[in-house]
Coordinates of C-alpha atoms and ligand atoms in Angstrom, one line a residue:
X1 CA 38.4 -7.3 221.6
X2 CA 41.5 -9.6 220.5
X3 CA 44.5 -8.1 221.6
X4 CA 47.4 -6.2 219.5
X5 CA 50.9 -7.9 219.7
X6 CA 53.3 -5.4 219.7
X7 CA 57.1 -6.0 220.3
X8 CA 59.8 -3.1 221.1
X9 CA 63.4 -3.0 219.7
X10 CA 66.0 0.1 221.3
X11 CA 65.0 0.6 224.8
X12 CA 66.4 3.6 225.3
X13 CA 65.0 6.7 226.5
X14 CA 61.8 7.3 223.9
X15 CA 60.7 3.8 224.0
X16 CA 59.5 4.4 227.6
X17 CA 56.4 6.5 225.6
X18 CA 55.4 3.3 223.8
X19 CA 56.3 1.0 226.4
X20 CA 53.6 3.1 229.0
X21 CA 51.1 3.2 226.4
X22 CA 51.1 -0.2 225.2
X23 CA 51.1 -1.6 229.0
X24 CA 48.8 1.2 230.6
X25 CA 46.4 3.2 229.1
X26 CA 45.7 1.0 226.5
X27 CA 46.4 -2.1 227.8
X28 CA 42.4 -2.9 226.9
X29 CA 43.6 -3.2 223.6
X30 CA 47.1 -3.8 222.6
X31 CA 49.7 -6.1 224.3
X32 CA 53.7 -6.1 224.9
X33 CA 55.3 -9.4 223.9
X34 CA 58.7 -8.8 223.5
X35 CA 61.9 -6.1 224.1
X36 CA 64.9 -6.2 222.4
X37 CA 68.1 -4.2 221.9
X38 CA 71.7 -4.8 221.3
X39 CA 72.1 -3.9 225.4
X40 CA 70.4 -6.4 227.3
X41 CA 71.1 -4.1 230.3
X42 CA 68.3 -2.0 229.1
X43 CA 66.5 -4.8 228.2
X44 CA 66.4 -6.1 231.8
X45 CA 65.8 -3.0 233.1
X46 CA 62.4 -2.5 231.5
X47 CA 61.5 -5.9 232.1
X48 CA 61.8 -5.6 235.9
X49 CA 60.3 -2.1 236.0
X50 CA 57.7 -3.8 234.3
X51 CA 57.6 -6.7 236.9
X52 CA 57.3 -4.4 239.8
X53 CA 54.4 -2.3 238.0
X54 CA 53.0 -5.6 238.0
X55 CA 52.4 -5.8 234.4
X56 CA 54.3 -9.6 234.3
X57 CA 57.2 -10.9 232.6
X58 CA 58.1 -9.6 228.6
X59 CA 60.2 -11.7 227.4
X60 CA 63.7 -10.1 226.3
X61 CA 66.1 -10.8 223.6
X62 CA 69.2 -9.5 222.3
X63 CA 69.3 -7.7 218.8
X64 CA 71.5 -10.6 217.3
X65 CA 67.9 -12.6 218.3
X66 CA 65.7 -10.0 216.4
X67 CA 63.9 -13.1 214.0
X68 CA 63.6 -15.7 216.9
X69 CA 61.7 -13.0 218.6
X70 CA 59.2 -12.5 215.8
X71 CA 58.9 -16.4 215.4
X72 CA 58.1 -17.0 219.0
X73 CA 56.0 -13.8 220.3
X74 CA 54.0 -13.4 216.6
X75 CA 53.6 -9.9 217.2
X76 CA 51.3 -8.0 214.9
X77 CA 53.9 -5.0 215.0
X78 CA 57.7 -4.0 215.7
X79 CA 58.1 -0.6 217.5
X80 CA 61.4 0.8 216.6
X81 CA 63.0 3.1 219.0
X82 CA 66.5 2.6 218.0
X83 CA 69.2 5.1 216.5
X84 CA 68.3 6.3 213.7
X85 CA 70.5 4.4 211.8
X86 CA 69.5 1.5 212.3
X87 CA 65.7 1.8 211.6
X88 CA 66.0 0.6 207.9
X89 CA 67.1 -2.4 209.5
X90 CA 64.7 -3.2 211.8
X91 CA 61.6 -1.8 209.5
X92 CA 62.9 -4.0 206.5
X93 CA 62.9 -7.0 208.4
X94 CA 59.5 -6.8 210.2
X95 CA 58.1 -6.6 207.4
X96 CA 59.6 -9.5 205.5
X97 CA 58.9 -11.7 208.8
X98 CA 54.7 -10.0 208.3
X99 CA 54.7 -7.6 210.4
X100 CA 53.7 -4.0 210.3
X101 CA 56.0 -1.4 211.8
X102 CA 55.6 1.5 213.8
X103 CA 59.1 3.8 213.4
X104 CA 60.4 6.9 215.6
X105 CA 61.3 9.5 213.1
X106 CA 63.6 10.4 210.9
X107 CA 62.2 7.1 208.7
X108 CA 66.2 6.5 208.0
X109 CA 69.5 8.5 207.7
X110 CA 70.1 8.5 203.8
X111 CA 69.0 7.8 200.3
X112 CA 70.1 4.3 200.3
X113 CA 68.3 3.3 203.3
X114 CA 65.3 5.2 202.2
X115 CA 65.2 2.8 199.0
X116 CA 65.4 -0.3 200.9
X117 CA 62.0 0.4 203.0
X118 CA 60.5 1.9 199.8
X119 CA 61.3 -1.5 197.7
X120 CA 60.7 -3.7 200.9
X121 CA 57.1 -2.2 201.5
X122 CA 56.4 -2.8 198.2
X123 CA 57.0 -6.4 198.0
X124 CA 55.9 -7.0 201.3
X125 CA 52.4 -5.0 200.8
X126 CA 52.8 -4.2 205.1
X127 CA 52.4 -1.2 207.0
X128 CA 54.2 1.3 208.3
X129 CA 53.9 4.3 210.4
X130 CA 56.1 7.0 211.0
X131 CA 55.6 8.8 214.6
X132 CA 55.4 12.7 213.8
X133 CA 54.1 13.8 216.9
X134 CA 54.7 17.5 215.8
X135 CA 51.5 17.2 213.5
X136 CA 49.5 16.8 216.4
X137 CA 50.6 19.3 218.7
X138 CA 47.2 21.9 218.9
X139 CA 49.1 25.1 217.9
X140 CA 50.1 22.8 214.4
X141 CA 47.2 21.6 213.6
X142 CA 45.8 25.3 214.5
X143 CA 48.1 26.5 211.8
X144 CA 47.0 23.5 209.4
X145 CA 43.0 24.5 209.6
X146 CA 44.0 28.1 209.1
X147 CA 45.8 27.3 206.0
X148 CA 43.5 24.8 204.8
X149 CA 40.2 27.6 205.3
X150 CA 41.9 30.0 203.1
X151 CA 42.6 32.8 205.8
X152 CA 46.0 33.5 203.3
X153 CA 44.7 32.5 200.6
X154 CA 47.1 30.1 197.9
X155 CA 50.6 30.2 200.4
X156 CA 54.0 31.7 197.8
X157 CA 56.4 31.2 199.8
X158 CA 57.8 30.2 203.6
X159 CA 60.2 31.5 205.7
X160 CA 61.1 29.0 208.9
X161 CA 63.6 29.8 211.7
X162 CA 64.0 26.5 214.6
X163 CA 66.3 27.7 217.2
X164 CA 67.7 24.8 219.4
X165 CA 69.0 26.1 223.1
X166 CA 72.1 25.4 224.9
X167 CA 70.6 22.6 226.9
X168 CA 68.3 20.5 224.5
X169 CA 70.5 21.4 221.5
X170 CA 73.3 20.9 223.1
X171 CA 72.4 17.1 223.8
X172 CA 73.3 16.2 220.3
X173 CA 76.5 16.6 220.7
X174 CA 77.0 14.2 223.9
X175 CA 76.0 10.7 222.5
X176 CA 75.4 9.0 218.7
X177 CA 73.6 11.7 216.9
X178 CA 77.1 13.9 216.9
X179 CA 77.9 11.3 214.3
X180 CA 76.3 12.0 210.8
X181 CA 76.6 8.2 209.9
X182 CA 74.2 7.5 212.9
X183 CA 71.8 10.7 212.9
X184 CA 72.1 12.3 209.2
X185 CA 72.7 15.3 211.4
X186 CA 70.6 17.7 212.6
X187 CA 69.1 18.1 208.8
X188 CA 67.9 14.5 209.2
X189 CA 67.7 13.7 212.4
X190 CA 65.8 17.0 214.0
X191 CA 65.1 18.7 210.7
X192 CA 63.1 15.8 209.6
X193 CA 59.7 17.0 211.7
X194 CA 60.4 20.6 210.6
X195 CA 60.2 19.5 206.9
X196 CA 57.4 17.0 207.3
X197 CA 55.4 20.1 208.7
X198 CA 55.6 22.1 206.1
X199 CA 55.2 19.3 203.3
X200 CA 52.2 18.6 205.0
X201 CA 51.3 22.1 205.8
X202 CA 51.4 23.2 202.3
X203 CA 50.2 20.1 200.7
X204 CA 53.5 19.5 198.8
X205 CA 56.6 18.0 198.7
X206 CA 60.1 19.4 198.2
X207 CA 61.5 19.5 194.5
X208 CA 65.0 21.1 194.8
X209 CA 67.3 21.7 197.9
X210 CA 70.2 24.3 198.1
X211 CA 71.9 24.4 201.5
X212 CA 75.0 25.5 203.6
X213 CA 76.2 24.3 206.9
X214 CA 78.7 24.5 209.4
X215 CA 80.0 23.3 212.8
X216 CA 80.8 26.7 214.4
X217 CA 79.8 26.4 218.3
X218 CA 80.4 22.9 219.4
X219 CA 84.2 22.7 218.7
X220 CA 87.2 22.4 220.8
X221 CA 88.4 25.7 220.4
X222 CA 85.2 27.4 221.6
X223 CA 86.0 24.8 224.7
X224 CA 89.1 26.2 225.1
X225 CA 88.0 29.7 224.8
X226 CA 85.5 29.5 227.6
X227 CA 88.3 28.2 229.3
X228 CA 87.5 24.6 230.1
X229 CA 91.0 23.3 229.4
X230 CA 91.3 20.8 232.0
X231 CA 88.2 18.9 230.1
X232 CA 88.3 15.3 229.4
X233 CA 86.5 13.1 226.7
X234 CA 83.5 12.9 229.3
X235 CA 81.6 14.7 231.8
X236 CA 81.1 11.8 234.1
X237 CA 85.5 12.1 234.9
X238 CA 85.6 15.8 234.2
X239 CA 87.3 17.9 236.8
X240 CA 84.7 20.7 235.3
X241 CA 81.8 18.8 236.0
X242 CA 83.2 17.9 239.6
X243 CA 84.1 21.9 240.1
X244 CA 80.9 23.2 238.4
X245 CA 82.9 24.9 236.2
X246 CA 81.3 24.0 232.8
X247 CA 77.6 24.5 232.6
X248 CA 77.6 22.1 229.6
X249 CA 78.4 19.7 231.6
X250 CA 75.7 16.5 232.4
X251 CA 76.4 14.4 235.8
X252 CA 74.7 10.8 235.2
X253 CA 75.1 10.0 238.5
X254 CA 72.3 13.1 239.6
X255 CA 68.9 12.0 237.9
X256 CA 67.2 8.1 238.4
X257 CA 66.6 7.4 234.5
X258 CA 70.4 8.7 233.8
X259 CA 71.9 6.7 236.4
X260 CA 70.0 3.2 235.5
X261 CA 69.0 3.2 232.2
X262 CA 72.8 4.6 230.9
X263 CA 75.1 5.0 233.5
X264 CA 74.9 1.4 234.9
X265 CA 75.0 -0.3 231.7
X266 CA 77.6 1.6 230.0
X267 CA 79.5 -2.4 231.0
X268 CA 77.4 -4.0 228.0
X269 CA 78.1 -1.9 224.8
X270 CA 80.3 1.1 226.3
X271 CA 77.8 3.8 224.9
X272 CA 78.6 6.7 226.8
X273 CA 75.5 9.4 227.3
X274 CA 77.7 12.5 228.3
X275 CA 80.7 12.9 225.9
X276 CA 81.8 16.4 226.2
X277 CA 79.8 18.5 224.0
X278 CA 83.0 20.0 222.5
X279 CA 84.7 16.9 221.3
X280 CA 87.1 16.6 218.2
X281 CA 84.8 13.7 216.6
X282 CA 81.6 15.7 216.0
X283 CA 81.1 15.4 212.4
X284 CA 77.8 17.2 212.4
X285 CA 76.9 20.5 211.2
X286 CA 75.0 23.3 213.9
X287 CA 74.4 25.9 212.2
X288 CA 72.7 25.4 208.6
X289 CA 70.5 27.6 206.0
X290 CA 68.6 26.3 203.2
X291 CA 66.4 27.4 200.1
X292 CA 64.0 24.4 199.3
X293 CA 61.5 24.6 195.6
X294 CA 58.7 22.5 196.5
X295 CA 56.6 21.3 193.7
X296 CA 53.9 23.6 194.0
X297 CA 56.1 26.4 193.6
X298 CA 56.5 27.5 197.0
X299 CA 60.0 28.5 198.2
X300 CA 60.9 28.1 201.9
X301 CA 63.9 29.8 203.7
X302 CA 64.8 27.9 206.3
X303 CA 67.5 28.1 209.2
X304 CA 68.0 25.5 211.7
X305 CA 71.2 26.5 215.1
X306 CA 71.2 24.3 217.5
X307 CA 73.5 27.0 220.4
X308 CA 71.2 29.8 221.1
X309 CA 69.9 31.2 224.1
X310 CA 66.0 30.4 223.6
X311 CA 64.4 27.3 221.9
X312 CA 60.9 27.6 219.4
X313 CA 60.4 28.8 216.2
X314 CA 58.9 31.1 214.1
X315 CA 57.8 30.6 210.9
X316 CA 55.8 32.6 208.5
X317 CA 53.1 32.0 205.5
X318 CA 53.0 34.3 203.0
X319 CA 49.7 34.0 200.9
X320 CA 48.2 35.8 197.7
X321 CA 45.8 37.4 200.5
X322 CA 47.9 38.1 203.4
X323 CA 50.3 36.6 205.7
X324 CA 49.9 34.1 208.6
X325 CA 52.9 34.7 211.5
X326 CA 53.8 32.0 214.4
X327 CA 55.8 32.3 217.2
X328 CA 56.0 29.0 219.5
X329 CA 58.7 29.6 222.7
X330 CA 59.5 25.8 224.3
X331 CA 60.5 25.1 227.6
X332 CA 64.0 24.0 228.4
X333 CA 64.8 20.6 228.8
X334 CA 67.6 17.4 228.5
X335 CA 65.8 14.5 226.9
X336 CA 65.5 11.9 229.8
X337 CA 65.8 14.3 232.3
X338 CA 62.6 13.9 234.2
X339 CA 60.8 17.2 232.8
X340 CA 58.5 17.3 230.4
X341 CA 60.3 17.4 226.9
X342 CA 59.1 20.7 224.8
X343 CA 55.9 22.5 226.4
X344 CA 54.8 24.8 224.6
X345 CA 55.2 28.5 226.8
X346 CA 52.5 29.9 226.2
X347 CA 53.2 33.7 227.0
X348 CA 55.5 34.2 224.5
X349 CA 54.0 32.4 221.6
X350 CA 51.4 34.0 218.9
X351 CA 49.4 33.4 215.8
X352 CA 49.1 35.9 213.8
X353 CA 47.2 37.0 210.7
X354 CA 47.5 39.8 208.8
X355 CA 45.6 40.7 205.8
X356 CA 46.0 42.2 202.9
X357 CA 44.9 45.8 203.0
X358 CA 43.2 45.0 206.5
X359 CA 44.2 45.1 210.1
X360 CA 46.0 42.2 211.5
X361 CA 44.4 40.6 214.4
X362 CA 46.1 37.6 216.5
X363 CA 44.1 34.0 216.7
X364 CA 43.7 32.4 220.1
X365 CA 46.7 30.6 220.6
X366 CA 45.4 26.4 221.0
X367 CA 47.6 25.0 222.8
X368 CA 47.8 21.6 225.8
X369 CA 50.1 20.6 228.3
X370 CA 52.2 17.5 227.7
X371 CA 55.4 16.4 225.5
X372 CA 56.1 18.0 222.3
X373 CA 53.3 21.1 222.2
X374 CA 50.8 18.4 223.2
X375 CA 51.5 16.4 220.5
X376 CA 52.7 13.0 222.1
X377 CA 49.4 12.2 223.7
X378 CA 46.9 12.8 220.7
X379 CA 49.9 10.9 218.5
X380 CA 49.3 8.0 220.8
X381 CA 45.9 8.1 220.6
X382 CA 45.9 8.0 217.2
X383 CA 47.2 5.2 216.7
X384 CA 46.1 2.9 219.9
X385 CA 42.3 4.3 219.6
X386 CA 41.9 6.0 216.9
X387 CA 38.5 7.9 216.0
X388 CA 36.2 5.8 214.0
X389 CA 35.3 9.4 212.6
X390 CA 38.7 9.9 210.9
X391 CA 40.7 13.1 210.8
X392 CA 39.9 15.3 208.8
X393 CA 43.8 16.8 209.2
X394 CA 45.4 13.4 208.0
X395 CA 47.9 13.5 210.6
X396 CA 48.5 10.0 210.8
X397 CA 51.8 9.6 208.8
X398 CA 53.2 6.5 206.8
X399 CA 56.2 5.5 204.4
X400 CA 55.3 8.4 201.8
X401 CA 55.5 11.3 204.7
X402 CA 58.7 9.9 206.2
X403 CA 60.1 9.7 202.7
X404 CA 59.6 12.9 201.9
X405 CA 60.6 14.6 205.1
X406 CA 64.2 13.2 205.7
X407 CA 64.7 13.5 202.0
X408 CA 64.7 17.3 201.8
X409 CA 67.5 17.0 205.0
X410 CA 69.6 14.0 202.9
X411 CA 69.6 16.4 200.1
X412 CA 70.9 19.7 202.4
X413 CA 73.1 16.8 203.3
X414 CA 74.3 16.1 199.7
X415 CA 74.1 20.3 198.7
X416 CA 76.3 21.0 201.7
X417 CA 78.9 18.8 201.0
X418 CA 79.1 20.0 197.8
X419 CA 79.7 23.8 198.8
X420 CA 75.8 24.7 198.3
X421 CA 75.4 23.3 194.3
X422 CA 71.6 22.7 193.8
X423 CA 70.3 18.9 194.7
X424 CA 66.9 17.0 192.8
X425 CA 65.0 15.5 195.5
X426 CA 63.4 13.0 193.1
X427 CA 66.9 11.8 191.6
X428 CA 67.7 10.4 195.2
X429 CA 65.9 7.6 195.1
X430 CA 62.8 5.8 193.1
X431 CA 59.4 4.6 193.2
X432 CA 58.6 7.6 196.1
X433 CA 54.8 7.3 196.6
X434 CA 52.6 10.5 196.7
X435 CA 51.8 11.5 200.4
X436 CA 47.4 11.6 200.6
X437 CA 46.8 15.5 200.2
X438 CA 42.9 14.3 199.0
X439 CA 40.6 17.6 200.7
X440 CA 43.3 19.3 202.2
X441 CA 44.8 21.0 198.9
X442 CA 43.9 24.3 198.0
Ligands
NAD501 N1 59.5 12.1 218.1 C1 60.3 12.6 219.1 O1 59.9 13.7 219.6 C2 61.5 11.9 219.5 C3 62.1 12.2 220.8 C4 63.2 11.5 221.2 C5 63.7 10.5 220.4 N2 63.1 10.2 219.2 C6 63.7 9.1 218.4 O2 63.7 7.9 219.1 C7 64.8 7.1 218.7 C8 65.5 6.7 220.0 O3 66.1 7.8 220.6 P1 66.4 7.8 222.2 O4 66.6 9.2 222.6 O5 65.5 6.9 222.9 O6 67.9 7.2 222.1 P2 68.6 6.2 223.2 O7 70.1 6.3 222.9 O8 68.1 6.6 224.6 O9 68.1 4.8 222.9 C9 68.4 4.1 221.7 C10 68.4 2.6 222.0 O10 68.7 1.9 220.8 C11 69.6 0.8 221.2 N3 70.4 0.4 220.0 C12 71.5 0.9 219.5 N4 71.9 0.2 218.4 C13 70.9 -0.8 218.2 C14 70.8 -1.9 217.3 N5 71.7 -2.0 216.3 N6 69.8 -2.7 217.5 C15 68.9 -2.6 218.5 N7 69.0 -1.6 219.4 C16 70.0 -0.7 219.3 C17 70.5 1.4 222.3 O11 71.1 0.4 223.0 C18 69.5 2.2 223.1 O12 68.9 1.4 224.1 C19 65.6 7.9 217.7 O13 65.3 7.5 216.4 C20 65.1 9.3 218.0 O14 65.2 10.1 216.8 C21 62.0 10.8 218.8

């Protein structure tokens, strides 16, 4: 079997995924040619981690080298793992050099990005996937073959609470994404898999968004409040984090994958992992409620806070023949930190349905071990070895899906701005395509 090419640009902390996949398990089939990032710190870093794992020598280039890259290593397909800002970037130009891109989510930040990658797909006729590992996670796709067999009947509306914890939550706040012009906030940035769920849960895509937001929790006067008034911009030269006082606080120096991958090249580009969590430039919302009118006439409430004590969510169908309930509890983590990011707990998480004029009864909970519910594993498998059977759940996304998911957070984005005024998805941008619904539409 002739080999893959696949080349890696942002080699931060989620890149490790693809890097491991591409070089290990599925080595039989796909190949790493290249890493790049604007932090050739990181760049070297991987490359002699790879070296020592004996996998041989990537070469490494520095983003300013992006095309020279593509012209000497021919991949096949760019892996972008960068901030989320900069995806558009990267995507646009794989594909103008032919090449087919695989993208982290959220696709891109905001409207004007999004219609660059629609147009430049267009022209360019190439590929690209968008990595919503939260389709694949067991309990998900549970909820997806309960919809799509009718248990509810036609689903009338949506309610959706994500609650984000002090710890993981709390990491938004400490490095680019408290910045909406890098992350689109938490609307766009987190929000994004949270929409694409139920666009692809329901079959439809989001028509009208109302929304109103607020940075409450992570301020400076709830730092000063607490008490932490001897606090500095970071934790890393904190007298808090020296004392133990602040148990916000992150120490770099304490975990392996901290220490290397941020706190000893922090020299090349001065991005700082730990800023304190309560910092004046946070520009991002963390605490946000929105009404959405999707297409098919479904309304969703949704709520997204990103400071509570407990991290899952609970969301609920309500059909024209009963209603379908889920509870999902995660575990607690801080991306990077060694643990394995969002397991699902299963003692405290439920399906339930209950029909109309009939008892309710709970559904054996699927679940798996493993990042994200589950979900990073089968999403890798997916798209390294996919089944020559198909999926019958379509959870292989592309540039419609990743359209339609951030846009529903660009236009809370837009609706919030403007004190909660009603926002058109579809006047956003143009030329969306229709995400593939074919057999899974009631
Ligand atoms: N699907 C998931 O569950 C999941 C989980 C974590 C992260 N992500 C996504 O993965 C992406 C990376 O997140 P992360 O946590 O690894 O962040 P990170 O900060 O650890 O890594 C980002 C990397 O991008 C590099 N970079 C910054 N600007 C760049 C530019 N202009 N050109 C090239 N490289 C640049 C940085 O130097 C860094 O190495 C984000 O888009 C994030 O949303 C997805």
């Amino acid at each position: 079997m002739k080999k893959k090419r696949y080349v890696q640009v942002g080699i931060g902390s989620r890149s490790r995924m693809f890097t491991r996949a591409i070089t290990e398990r599925y080595a039989d089939r796909a190949e790493l040619v290249g890493l790049c990032d604007v932090n050739m710190g990181r760049v070297e870093l991987r490359r002699s981690d790879l070296l020592d794992a004996g996998y041989g020598d990537v070469p490494g280039y520095h983003a300013d080298e992006f095309d020279r890259m593509i012209a000497e290593q021919k991949p096949d397909c760019v892996v972008v793992t960068t901030r989320d800002c900069d995806h558009d970037t990267y995507i646009c130009r794989a594909m103008e050099l032919g090449c087919d891109a695989i993208t982290e989510k959220p696709m891109t930040t905001d409207e004007a990005k999004c219609q660059r990658i629609l147009d430049t797909a267009e022209r360019t006729g190439r590929d690209l996937r968008v990595t919503f590992n939260y389709r694949y996670s067991p309990t998900r796709t549970q909820v997806k073959e309960l919809l799509m067999s009718g248990t509810i009947g036609k689903v009338l509306s949506v309610d959706f609470t994500w609650n984000l914890d002090t710890r993981h939550g709390a990491d938004y706040y400490r490095r680019w994404h408290r910045n909406k012009a890098n992350s689109g906030g938490l609307m766009v940035h987190k929000a994004t898999h949270h929409f694409d769920l139920v666009n692809w849960w329901i079959c439809s895509t989001p028509d009208t968004v109302t929304a109103l937001g607020r940075l409450a929790f992570y301020t400076p006067d709830t730092a000063d409040k607490l008490g932490f008034d001897r606090r500095t911009d970071r934790c890393h030269t904190c007298p808090h984090l020296a004392d133990e006082s602040c148990p916000f606080a992150l120490d770099l120096s304490a975990k392996d994958f901290f220490r290397r991958c941020y706190l000893e090249q922090e020299q090349h580009d001065g991005y700082f992992r730990d800023r304190c969590v309560f910092g004046e430039d946070i520009d991002i919302e963390d605490s946000m409620n929105l009404a959405v009118r999707y297409r098919n006439g479904v309304h969703m409430s949704y709520c997204l806070n990103s400071f509570l004590p407990w991290e899952g969510y609970r969301i609920a169908f309500n059909g024209d023949r009963g209603r379908l309930e889920v509870q999902s509890i995660e575990t607690v983590y801080i991306s990077g930190d060694d643990s394995v990011p969002g397991e699902t707990v299963e003692e405290k998480s439920y399906v339930r349905v209950f029909p109309h004029l009939a008892d309710p009864y709970e559904v054996p909970l699927a679940t798996a071990k493993g990042g994200h519910g589950g979900g990073d594993q089968r999403l890798l498998e997916d798209i390294f070895q996919p089944d020559p059977e198909g999926d019958r759940f379509r959870r292989a996304a592309g540039l419609a899906d990743g359209a339609w998911s951030i846009l529903t957070g660009v236009a809370a984005n837009r609706s919030m701005a403007a004190d909660g005024q009603a926002v058109r998805v579809n006047d956003l941008v143009s030329g969306l395509p229709e995400p593939d619904h074919t057999d899974m539409a009631d």
